[in-house]
PDB file of C-alpha atoms in Angstrom:
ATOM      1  CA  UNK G 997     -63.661 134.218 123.794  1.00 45.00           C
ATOM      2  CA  UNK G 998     -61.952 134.047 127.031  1.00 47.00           C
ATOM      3  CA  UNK G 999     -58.608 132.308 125.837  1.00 60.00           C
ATOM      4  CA  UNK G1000     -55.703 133.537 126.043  1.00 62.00           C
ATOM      5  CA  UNK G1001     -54.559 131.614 123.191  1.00 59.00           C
ATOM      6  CA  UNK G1002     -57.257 132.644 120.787  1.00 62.00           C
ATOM      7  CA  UNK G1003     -56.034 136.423 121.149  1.00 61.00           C
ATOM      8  CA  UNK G1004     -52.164 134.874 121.058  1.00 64.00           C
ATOM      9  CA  UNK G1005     -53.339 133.372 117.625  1.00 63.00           C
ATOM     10  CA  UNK G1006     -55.211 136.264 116.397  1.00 61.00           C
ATOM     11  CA  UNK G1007     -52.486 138.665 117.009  1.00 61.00           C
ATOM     12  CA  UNK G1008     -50.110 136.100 115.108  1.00 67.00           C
ATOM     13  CA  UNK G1009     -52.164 135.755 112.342  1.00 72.00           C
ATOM     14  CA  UNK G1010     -51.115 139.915 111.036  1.00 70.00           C
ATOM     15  CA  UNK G1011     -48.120 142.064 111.146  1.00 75.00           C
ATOM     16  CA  UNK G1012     -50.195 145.110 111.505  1.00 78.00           C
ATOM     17  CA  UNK G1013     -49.728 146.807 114.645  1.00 79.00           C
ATOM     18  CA  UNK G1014     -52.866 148.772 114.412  1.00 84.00           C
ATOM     19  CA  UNK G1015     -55.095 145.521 114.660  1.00 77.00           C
ATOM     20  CA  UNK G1016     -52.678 143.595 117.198  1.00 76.00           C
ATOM     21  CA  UNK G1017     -53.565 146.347 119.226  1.00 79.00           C
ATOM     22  CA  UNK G1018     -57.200 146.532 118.221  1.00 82.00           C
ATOM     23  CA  UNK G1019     -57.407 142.878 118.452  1.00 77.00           C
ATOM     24  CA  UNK G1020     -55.908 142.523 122.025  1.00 78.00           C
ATOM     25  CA  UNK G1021     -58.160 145.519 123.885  1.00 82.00           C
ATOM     26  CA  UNK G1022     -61.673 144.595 122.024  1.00 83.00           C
ATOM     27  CA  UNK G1023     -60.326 141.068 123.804  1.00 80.00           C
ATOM     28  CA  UNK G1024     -60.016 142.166 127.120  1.00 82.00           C
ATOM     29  CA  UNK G1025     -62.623 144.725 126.881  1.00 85.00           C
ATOM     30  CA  UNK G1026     -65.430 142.121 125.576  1.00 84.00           C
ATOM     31  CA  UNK G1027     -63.619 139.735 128.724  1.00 83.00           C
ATOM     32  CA  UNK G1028     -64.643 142.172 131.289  1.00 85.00           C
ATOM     33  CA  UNK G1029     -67.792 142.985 130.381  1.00 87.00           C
ATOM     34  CA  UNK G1030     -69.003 139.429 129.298  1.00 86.00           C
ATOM     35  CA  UNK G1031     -67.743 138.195 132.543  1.00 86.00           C
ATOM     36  CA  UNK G1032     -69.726 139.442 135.500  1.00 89.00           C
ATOM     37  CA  UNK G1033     -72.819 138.487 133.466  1.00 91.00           C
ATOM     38  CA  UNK G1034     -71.201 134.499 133.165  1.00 87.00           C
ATOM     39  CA  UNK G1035     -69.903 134.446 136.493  1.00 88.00           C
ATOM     40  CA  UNK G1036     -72.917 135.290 138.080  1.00 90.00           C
ATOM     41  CA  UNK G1037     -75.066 132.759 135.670  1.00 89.00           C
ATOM     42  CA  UNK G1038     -72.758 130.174 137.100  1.00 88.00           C
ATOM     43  CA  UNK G1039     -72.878 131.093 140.192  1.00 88.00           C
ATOM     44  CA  UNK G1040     -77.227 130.527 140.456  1.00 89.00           C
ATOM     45  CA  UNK G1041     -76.600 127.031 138.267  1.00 89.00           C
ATOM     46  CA  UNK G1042     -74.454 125.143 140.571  1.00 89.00           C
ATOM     47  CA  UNK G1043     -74.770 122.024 137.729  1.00 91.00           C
ATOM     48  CA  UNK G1044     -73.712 124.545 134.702  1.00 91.00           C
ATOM     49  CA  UNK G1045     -70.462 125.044 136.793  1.00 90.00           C
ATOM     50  CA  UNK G1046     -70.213 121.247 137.525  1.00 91.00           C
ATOM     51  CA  UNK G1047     -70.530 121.061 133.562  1.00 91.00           C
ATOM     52  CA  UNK G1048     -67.961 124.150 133.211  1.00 88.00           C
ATOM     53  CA  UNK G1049     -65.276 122.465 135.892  1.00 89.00           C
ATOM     54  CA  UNK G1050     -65.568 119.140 133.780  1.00 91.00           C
ATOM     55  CA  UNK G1051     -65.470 120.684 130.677  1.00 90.00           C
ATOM     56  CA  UNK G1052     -61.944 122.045 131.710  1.00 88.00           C
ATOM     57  CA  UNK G1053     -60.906 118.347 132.402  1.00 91.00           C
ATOM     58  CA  UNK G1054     -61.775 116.611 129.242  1.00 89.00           C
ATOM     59  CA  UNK G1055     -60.173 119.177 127.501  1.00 88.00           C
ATOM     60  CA  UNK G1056     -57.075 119.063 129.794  1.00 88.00           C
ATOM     61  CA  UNK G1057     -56.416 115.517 129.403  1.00 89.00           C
ATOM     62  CA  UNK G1058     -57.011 115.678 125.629  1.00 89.00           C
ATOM     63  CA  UNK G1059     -54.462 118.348 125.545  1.00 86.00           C
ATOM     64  CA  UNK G1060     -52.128 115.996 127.698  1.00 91.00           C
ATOM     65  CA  UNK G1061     -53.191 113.029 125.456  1.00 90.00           C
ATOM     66  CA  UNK G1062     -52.172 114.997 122.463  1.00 88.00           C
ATOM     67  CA  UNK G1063     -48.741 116.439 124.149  1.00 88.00           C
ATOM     68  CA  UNK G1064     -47.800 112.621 124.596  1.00 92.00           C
ATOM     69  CA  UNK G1065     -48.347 112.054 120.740  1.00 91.00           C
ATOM     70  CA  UNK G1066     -52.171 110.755 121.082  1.00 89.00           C
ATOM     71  CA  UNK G1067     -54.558 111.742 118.375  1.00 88.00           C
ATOM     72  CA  UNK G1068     -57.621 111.521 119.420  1.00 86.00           C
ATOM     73  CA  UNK G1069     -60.181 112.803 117.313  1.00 88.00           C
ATOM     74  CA  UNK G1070     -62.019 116.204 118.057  1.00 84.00           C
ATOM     75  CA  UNK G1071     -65.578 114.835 117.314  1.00 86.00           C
ATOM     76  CA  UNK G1072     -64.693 112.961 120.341  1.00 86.00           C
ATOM     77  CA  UNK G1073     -64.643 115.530 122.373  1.00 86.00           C
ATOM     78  CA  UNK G1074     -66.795 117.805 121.165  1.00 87.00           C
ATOM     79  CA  UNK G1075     -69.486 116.059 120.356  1.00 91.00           C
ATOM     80  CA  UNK G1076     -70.431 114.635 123.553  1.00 89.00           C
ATOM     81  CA  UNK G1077     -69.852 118.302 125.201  1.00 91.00           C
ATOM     82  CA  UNK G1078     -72.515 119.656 122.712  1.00 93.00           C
ATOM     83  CA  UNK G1079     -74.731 116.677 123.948  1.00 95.00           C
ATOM     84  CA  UNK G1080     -74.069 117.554 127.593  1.00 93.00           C
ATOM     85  CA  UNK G1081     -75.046 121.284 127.125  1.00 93.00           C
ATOM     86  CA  UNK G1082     -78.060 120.663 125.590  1.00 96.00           C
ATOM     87  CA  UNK G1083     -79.132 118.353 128.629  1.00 95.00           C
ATOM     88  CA  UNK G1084     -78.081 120.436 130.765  1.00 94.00           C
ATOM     89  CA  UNK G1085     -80.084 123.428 128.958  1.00 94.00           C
ATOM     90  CA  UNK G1086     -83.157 120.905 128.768  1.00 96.00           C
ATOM     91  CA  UNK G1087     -82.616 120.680 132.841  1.00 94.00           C
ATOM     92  CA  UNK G1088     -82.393 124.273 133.386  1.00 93.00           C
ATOM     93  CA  UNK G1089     -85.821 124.873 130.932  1.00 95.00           C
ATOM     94  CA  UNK G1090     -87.936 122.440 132.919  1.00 94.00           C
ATOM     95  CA  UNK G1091     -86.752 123.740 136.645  1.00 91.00           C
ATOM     96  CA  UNK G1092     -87.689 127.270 135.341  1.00 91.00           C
ATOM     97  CA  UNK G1093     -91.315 125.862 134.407  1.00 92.00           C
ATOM     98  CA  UNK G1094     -91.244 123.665 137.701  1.00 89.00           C
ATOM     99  CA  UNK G1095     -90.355 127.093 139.695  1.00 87.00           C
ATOM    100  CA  UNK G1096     -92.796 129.414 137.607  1.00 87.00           C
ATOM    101  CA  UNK G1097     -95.875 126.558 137.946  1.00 85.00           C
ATOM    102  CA  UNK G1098     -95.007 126.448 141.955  1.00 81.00           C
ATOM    103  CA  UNK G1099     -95.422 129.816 141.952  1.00 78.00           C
ATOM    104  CA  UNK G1100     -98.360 129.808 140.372  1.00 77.00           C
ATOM    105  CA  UNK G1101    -100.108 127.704 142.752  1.00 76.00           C
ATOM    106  CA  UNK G1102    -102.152 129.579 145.352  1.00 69.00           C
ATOM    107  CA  UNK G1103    -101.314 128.043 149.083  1.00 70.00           C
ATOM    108  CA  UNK G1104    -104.320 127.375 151.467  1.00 73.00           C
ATOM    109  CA  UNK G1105    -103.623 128.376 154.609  1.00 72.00           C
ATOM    110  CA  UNK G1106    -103.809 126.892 157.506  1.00 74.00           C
ATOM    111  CA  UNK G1107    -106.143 127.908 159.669  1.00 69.00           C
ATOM    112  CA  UNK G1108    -105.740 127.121 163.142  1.00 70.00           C
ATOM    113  CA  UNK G1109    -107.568 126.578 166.514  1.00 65.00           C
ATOM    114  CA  UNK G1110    -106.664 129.484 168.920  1.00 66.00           C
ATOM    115  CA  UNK G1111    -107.079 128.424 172.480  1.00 67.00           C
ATOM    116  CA  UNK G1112    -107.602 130.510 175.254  1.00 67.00           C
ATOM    117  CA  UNK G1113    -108.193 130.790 179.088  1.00 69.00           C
ATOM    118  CA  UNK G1114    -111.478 132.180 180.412  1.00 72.00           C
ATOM    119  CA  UNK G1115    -111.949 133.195 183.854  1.00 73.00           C
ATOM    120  CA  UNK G1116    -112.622 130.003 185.610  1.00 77.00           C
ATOM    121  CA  UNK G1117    -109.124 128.736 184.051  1.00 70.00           C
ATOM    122  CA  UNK G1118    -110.585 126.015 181.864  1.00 74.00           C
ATOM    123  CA  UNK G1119    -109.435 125.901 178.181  1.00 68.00           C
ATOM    124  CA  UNK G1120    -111.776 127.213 175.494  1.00 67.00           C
ATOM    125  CA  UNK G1121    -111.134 126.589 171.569  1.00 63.00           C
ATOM    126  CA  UNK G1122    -112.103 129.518 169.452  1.00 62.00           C
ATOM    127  CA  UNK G1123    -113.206 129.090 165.832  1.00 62.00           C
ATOM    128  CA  UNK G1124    -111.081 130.503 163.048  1.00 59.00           C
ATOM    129  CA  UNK G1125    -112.558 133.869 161.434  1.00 60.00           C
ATOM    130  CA  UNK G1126    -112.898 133.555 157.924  1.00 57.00           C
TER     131      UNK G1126
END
């Protein structure tokens, strides 16, 4: 959705101006909408953009690879990237439970000793109020 070269190839596919056109703003359009809602999901995941920044490498060097006359078969590549999202959406699932079941929790707290000076200056401990 946010290549360049799918609209390039889209666009090539027709010699209609009317959906070249179409075709290029519902691009952009569906770009700048979709994009402050991904760019801020990345931003709270810190691992889905490790995963994202990777991503870009495998698929840089396989584009490399494949400028140099390589063939290196797309299962290859995207196999394994399905198997690393779905990790990494297995990781993301179990730190929402382990944040919602924290939350859950109700925290004792502490009750402490307050200390104070009476009029002969010795040190007195008071009792918590409860």
């Amino acid at each position: 959705m946010f290549s360049l070269d799918s609209v390039i190839t889209a666009v090539g596919m027709t010699e209609n101006m009317i959906v070249i056109i179409t075709v290029v703003v519902l691009s952009f359009a569906l770009m700048l909408v979709a994009a402050r809602y991904i760019f801020a999901f990345v931003n709270r995941h810190p691992t889905v953009k490790m995963l994202a920044l990777s991503f870009l490498l495998l698929i840089g060097v396989f584009l490399i690879a494949d400028g140099f006359g390589f063939k290196i078969d797309k299962a290859l590549i995207y196999g394994p990237m399905a198997f690393a999202i779905f990790v990494e959406l297995l990781n993301l699932t179990a730190a929402r439970r382990r944040a919602k079941r924290s939350a859950q929790r109700e925290v004792e707290p502490v009750h402490l000793h307050q200390q104070y000076v009476d009029d002969t200056g010795s040190v007195k401990e008071v009792q918590p109020v409860e």
